[in-house]
Amino acid sequence: MNEQVGKEKYEFTVKSTDFDVPIAAEISGSKNYIWLTVYLGDAPKADSPKCHALLSRNFKVQPSQFYITERGALMLGFAMENRGITPVVFKRTYTKLSEDVVKSADIWNATGS
């Protein structure tokens, strides 16, 4: 995805029965976290029922979180500490994130804003 030194970003896909979930991975500027993120489309309007439903769903998906970028993209992300990471820990984290995407599709994939 992005191979610029210091801003590397990589993408891999987790397949489920319902979706192929493309997950982007990058190290934070502080180097303290590894961000795993999923682009879910354009953000809903701030005062919409969909936006309210996404914020409410944060309670169920935490420590994953729905958020909106400065460019208006709806994302689901997970910031994991960049220490003590093993393949098992990394897989558990990206699996949880992809499951959160699938389990929340009724909201983020719904038509309307």
Backbone as a chain_set.jsonl record, in Angstrom:
{"seq": "MNEQVGKEKYEFTVKSTDFDVPIAAEISGSKNYIWLTVYLGDAPKADSPKCHALLSRNFKVQPSQFYITERGALMLGFAMENRGITPVVFKRTYTKLSEDVVKSADIWNATGS", "coords": {"N": [[0.823, -1.176, 0.0], [1.58, 1.491, 1.112], [4.848, 2.308, 0.914], [6.628, 4.175, 1.753], [9.396, 5.198, 3.616], [9.138, 5.121, 7.077], [6.433, 5.59, 6.996], [5.128, 3.286, 6.382], [2.575, 1.156, 5.21], [0.534, -1.604, 5.141], [-1.538, -4.069, 3.559], [-3.819, -6.717, 4.078], [-6.027, -9.496, 3.53], [-8.807, -10.829, 5.201], [-10.773, -13.581, 5.017], [-14.213, -14.312, 5.252], [-17.342, -16.04, 5.629], [-19.224, -14.242, 4.788], [-17.95, -11.852, 3.962], [-15.006, -10.496, 2.384], [-12.553, -9.187, 4.165], [-10.638, -6.417, 3.98], [-7.785, -5.528, 5.623], [-5.852, -2.922, 6.836], [-2.544, -2.334, 7.961], [-0.415, -0.547, 10.091], [2.336, 1.126, 11.687], [2.145, 3.327, 14.405], [2.974, 6.859, 14.548], [4.392, 7.365, 16.878], [5.483, 4.955, 17.328], [4.526, 3.284, 19.271], [2.196, 1.857, 18.914], [0.419, -0.52, 16.897], [-1.64, -0.003, 14.32], [-4.575, -1.416, 13.179], [-6.798, -1.264, 10.608], [-9.999, -0.895, 8.981], [-11.587, 0.079, 6.082], [-14.82, 1.254, 5.658], [-16.484, 2.613, 3.971], [-18.192, 5.656, 2.944], [-18.636, 8.111, 5.467], [-21.496, 8.314, 7.628], [-24.02, 10.918, 7.99], [-23.579, 13.187, 10.679], [-25.767, 13.581, 12.414], [-27.408, 11.442, 11.976], [-29.492, 8.453, 12.293], [-27.976, 6.208, 11.7], [-25.334, 6.959, 12.315], [-25.589, 7.308, 15.071], [-26.22, 4.673, 15.772], [-23.814, 3.391, 15.106], [-22.025, 4.582, 16.93], [-23.187, 3.639, 19.279], [-22.752, 0.922, 18.92], [-20.043, 0.752, 19.345], [-19.716, 0.116, 22.016], [-20.11, -2.654, 22.087], [-18.115, -3.647, 20.381], [-15.706, -2.834, 21.394], [-12.283, -3.407, 22.298], [-12.027, -2.506, 19.69], [-12.933, 0.165, 17.435], [-15.339, 2.319, 15.945], [-14.791, 5.01, 13.742], [-14.449, 8.289, 12.226], [-12.657, 9.602, 9.542], [-10.66, 12.548, 8.756], [-11.148, 13.025, 6.111], [-13.665, 12.074, 5.707], [-14.215, 9.328, 5.748], [-15.629, 6.265, 6.821], [-14.472, 4.197, 9.321], [-13.259, 1.183, 10.898], [-11.319, 0.417, 13.598], [-8.407, -0.808, 15.369], [-6.14, -0.363, 17.872], [-3.227, -1.802, 18.721], [-0.852, -2.563, 21.269], [2.561, -2.087, 20.577], [4.372, -4.155, 21.45], [5.575, -7.207, 22.759], [4.383, -8.743, 20.805], [3.254, -11.578, 19.236], [2.889, -14.138, 16.704], [0.479, -15.431, 17.371], [-0.863, -13.58, 19.039], [-1.115, -11.436, 17.235], [-2.716, -12.607, 15.225], [-5.043, -13.204, 16.719], [-5.899, -10.609, 17.27], [-6.348, -9.408, 14.668], [-8.271, -11.154, 13.788], [-10.389, -10.722, 15.577], [-10.995, -8.058, 14.879], [-11.85, -8.391, 12.192], [-14.075, -10.021, 12.632], [-15.647, -8.226, 14.064], [-16.254, -6.419, 12.043], [-17.875, -7.999, 10.354], [-19.972, -8.732, 12.116], [-21.115, -6.272, 12.571], [-22.168, -5.431, 10.224], [-24.847, -5.054, 9.68], [-25.31, -2.463, 10.415], [-23.198, -0.629, 9.406], [-23.255, -1.29, 6.71], [-25.747, -0.735, 5.877], [-28.2, 0.914, 3.869], [-28.611, 4.424, 3.297], [-27.971, 7.419, 5.236]], "CA": [[0.0, 0.0, 0.0], [2.49, 2.63, 1.184], [6.165, 1.817, 1.299], [7.486, 5.304, 2.101], [10.077, 4.929, 4.873], [8.538, 5.786, 8.223], [4.974, 5.655, 6.842], [4.735, 2.048, 5.746], [1.213, 0.678, 5.451], [0.353, -2.844, 4.401], [-2.911, -4.55, 3.565], [-4.059, -8.145, 3.887], [-7.464, -9.769, 3.519], [-9.327, -11.93, 6.004], [-11.982, -14.065, 4.355], [-15.258, -14.922, 6.062], [-18.398, -16.547, 4.756], [-20.008, -13.116, 4.291], [-17.141, -10.766, 3.414], [-13.55, -10.481, 2.362], [-12.288, -7.982, 4.942], [-9.289, -5.9, 3.766], [-7.281, -4.868, 6.825], [-4.604, -2.176, 6.674], [-1.718, -2.367, 9.164], [0.668, 0.432, 10.098], [2.862, 1.485, 12.992], [1.861, 4.731, 14.714], [4.111, 7.765, 14.509], [5.158, 7.221, 18.119], [5.991, 3.569, 17.325], [3.983, 2.571, 20.422], [1.017, 1.079, 18.55], [0.169, -0.999, 15.543], [-3.034, 0.253, 13.982], [-5.243, -2.251, 12.191], [-7.99, -0.508, 10.239], [-10.823, -1.364, 7.868], [-12.405, 1.122, 5.451], [-16.194, 0.764, 5.529], [-17.25, 3.452, 3.058], [-18.357, 7.051, 3.331], [-19.214, 8.305, 6.797], [-22.879, 8.81, 7.648], [-24.192, 12.257, 8.541], [-23.374, 13.178, 12.13], [-27.027, 13.545, 13.157], [-28.245, 10.368, 11.436], [-29.665, 7.26, 13.119], [-26.863, 5.291, 11.414], [-24.196, 7.43, 13.105], [-25.906, 6.98, 16.464], [-26.117, 3.223, 15.913], [-22.396, 3.033, 15.094], [-21.46, 4.972, 18.222], [-23.713, 2.698, 20.271], [-22.122, -0.383, 18.692], [-18.692, 0.788, 19.917], [-19.762, -0.571, 23.3], [-20.002, -4.1, 21.865], [-16.917, -4.046, 19.629], [-14.474, -2.38, 22.029], [-11.496, -2.218, 22.073], [-12.146, -1.957, 18.33], [-13.753, 1.371, 17.493], [-15.743, 3.016, 14.731], [-14.41, 6.421, 13.736], [-14.538, 8.977, 10.937], [-11.423, 10.312, 9.234], [-10.813, 13.941, 8.33], [-11.633, 13.021, 4.722], [-15.042, 11.602, 5.666], [-14.323, 7.878, 5.59], [-16.021, 5.496, 7.991], [-13.454, 3.18, 9.57], [-13.245, 0.419, 12.141], [-9.905, 0.259, 13.884], [-7.933, -1.416, 16.614], [-4.748, 0.002, 18.152], [-2.627, -2.764, 19.634], [0.466, -2.146, 21.721], [3.665, -2.591, 19.769], [5.326, -4.886, 22.282], [5.125, -8.549, 23.102], [3.524, -9.273, 19.749], [3.59, -12.885, 18.671], [1.918, -14.464, 15.659], [-0.806, -15.786, 17.982], [-1.489, -12.326, 19.473], [-1.475, -10.673, 16.042], [-3.858, -13.273, 14.589], [-6.217, -13.016, 17.575], [-6.339, -9.228, 17.128], [-6.965, -9.143, 13.37], [-9.486, -11.979, 13.69], [-11.433, -9.992, 16.296], [-11.384, -6.91, 14.066], [-12.641, -8.841, 11.04], [-15.369, -10.472, 13.151], [-16.416, -7.026, 14.389], [-16.764, -5.902, 10.767], [-18.963, -8.868, 9.904], [-21.087, -8.669, 13.064], [-21.694, -4.931, 12.551], [-22.556, -5.102, 8.85], [-26.231, -4.592, 9.653], [-25.312, -1.018, 10.601], [-22.363, 0.14, 8.478], [-23.561, -1.65, 5.332], [-27.143, -0.372, 5.613], [-28.359, 2.075, 2.994], [-29.003, 5.651, 3.995], [-26.911, 8.001, 6.05]], "C": [[0.876, 1.252, 0.0], [3.832, 2.115, 1.687], [7.143, 2.947, 1.592], [8.076, 5.057, 3.492], [9.483, 5.78, 5.991], [7.028, 5.872, 8.161], [4.434, 4.393, 6.171], [3.329, 1.63, 6.171], [1.005, -0.526, 4.551], [-1.091, -3.295, 4.523], [-2.929, -6.052, 3.347], [-5.556, -8.374, 4.035], [-7.781, -10.978, 4.38], [-10.654, -12.328, 5.38], [-12.938, -14.672, 5.381], [-16.321, -15.44, 5.103], [-19.185, -15.408, 4.114], [-19.194, -12.062, 3.549], [-15.68, -11.172, 3.273], [-13.188, -9.147, 3.003], [-10.846, -7.531, 4.713], [-8.842, -5.082, 4.98], [-5.957, -4.194, 6.505], [-3.872, -2.198, 8.008], [-0.6, -1.342, 9.031], [1.099, 0.711, 11.528], [2.61, 2.973, 13.205], [3.141, 5.559, 14.673], [5.004, 7.645, 15.738], [5.858, 5.861, 18.213], [5.449, 2.729, 18.48], [2.82, 1.642, 20.078], [1.104, 0.57, 17.124], [-1.321, -0.812, 15.313], [-3.482, -0.733, 12.918], [-6.559, -1.557, 11.877], [-8.694, -1.133, 9.039], [-11.656, -0.187, 7.372], [-13.787, 0.545, 5.189], [-17.062, 1.607, 4.611], [-17.291, 4.888, 3.54], [-19.035, 7.133, 4.693], [-20.665, 8.758, 6.69], [-22.914, 10.235, 8.19], [-24.172, 12.173, 10.062], [-24.673, 13.034, 12.917], [-27.955, 12.41, 12.709], [-28.41, 9.214, 12.435], [-28.507, 6.254, 12.915], [-25.63, 5.674, 12.243], [-24.404, 7.08, 14.582], [-25.75, 5.478, 16.704], [-24.658, 2.757, 15.933], [-21.725, 3.388, 16.417], [-21.931, 4.038, 19.332], [-23.04, 1.329, 20.143], [-20.684, -0.42, 19.211], [-18.634, 0.058, 21.257], [-19.541, -2.074, 23.135], [-18.69, -4.512, 21.201], [-15.615, -3.638, 20.315], [-13.56, -3.54, 22.394], [-11.385, -1.79, 20.609], [-13.016, -0.71, 18.436], [-14.1, 1.87, 16.099], [-15.279, 4.452, 14.851], [-14.51, 6.957, 12.323], [-13.253, 9.752, 10.719], [-11.718, 11.754, 8.85], [-11.352, 14.045, 6.909], [-13.038, 12.441, 4.585], [-15.221, 10.119, 5.409], [-14.751, 7.245, 6.912], [-15.041, 4.337, 8.13], [-13.801, 2.391, 10.83], [-11.789, 0.118, 12.404], [-9.643, -0.356, 15.237], [-6.475, -1.016, 16.766], [-4.199, -0.995, 19.164], [-1.233, -2.294, 20.031], [1.554, -2.84, 20.923], [4.752, -3.176, 20.674], [4.725, -6.236, 22.623], [4.239, -9.177, 22.048], [4.103, -10.598, 19.239], [2.613, -13.148, 17.536], [0.533, -14.788, 16.222], [-1.565, -14.524, 18.403], [-1.955, -11.525, 18.26], [-2.694, -11.288, 15.365], [-5.135, -13.087, 15.412], [-6.788, -11.605, 17.389], [-6.995, -8.984, 15.779], [-8.206, -9.995, 13.156], [-10.645, -11.286, 14.399], [-11.925, -8.82, 15.46], [-12.252, -7.349, 12.89], [-14.01, -9.359, 11.48], [-16.259, -9.288, 13.529], [-17.005, -6.394, 13.135], [-17.988, -6.697, 10.342], [-20.187, -8.716, 10.81], [-21.775, -7.303, 13.08], [-22.195, -4.52, 11.17], [-23.99, -4.604, 8.758], [-26.319, -3.08, 9.812], [-24.507, -0.328, 9.499], [-22.694, -0.132, 7.025], [-25.007, -1.302, 4.941], [-27.197, 0.853, 4.695], [-28.859, 3.259, 3.815], [-27.865, 6.178, 4.831], [-27.5, 8.531, 7.308]], "O": [[0.915, 1.988, -0.986], [3.917, 1.548, 2.776], [8.35, 2.717, 1.673], [7.347, 4.745, 4.433], [9.346, 6.997, 5.863], [6.39, 6.193, 9.164], [3.415, 4.429, 5.482], [2.954, 1.74, 7.338], [1.266, -0.472, 3.349], [-1.783, -2.943, 5.478], [-2.166, -6.591, 2.546], [-6.266, -7.543, 4.6], [-7.117, -12.012, 4.301], [-11.553, -11.499, 5.235], [-12.533, -15.437, 6.255], [-16.193, -15.283, 3.889], [-19.747, -15.571, 3.031], [-19.692, -11.444, 2.609], [-15.195, -12.072, 3.958], [-13.486, -8.091, 2.446], [-9.918, -8.182, 5.193], [-9.454, -4.068, 5.316], [-5.046, -4.824, 5.966], [-4.495, -2.094, 9.064], [0.076, -1.269, 8.004], [0.318, 0.551, 12.466], [2.829, 3.783, 12.304], [4.247, 5.024, 14.754], [6.222, 7.804, 15.65], [6.715, 5.65, 19.071], [5.865, 1.584, 18.655], [2.492, 0.743, 20.852], [1.771, 1.152, 16.269], [-2.153, -1.386, 16.017], [-2.841, -0.867, 11.876], [-7.35, -1.289, 12.781], [-8.081, -1.8, 8.205], [-12.348, 0.464, 8.154], [-13.922, -0.515, 4.577], [-18.257, 1.344, 4.483], [-16.532, 5.288, 4.422], [-19.899, 6.32, 5.021], [-21.025, 9.497, 5.773], [-21.941, 10.701, 8.782], [-24.678, 11.22, 10.654], [-24.677, 12.422, 13.985], [-29.145, 12.417, 13.024], [-27.569, 9.023, 13.314], [-28.117, 5.547, 13.845], [-24.964, 4.805, 12.805], [-23.484, 6.61, 15.25], [-25.206, 5.065, 17.728], [-24.303, 1.844, 16.68], [-20.953, 2.598, 16.962], [-21.157, 3.688, 20.222], [-22.79, 0.66, 21.146], [-20.156, -1.497, 19.489], [-17.617, -0.55, 21.593], [-18.861, -2.696, 23.951], [-18.203, -5.617, 21.438], [-14.537, -4.04, 19.88], [-14.065, -4.595, 22.777], [-10.713, -0.802, 20.315], [-13.751, -0.543, 19.409], [-13.269, 1.849, 15.191], [-15.357, 5.051, 15.924], [-14.638, 6.205, 11.356], [-12.804, 10.479, 11.605], [-12.871, 12.134, 8.645], [-11.954, 15.057, 6.549], [-13.553, 12.328, 3.473], [-16.262, 9.696, 4.906], [-14.292, 7.642, 7.983], [-14.808, 3.59, 7.18], [-14.531, 2.863, 11.702], [-11.092, -0.386, 11.524], [-10.507, -0.418, 16.112], [-5.659, -1.296, 15.888], [-4.639, -1.036, 20.313], [-0.52, -1.698, 19.225], [1.468, -4.033, 20.633], [5.901, -2.735, 20.654], [3.509, -6.375, 22.756], [3.427, -10.05, 22.357], [5.273, -10.697, 18.87], [1.607, -12.449, 17.417], [-0.478, -14.45, 15.606], [-2.766, -14.408, 18.158], [-3.065, -10.994, 18.256], [-3.611, -10.567, 14.972], [-6.2, -12.836, 14.847], [-8.005, -11.423, 17.354], [-8.084, -8.414, 15.725], [-9.106, -9.596, 12.417], [-11.762, -11.264, 13.881], [-13.131, -8.604, 15.341], [-13.285, -6.735, 12.624], [-15.0, -9.158, 10.777], [-17.475, -9.334, 13.341], [-18.128, -5.89, 13.16], [-19.024, -6.12, 10.009], [-21.31, -8.587, 10.322], [-22.905, -7.191, 13.555], [-22.604, -3.375, 10.975], [-24.321, -3.822, 7.867], [-27.303, -2.473, 9.388], [-25.058, 0.467, 8.738], [-22.437, 0.721, 6.175], [-25.428, -1.548, 3.81], [-26.325, 1.72, 4.756], [-29.45, 3.097, 4.883], [-26.901, 5.462, 5.103], [-26.779, 9.07, 8.148]]}, "num_chains": 1, "name": "protein.A"}
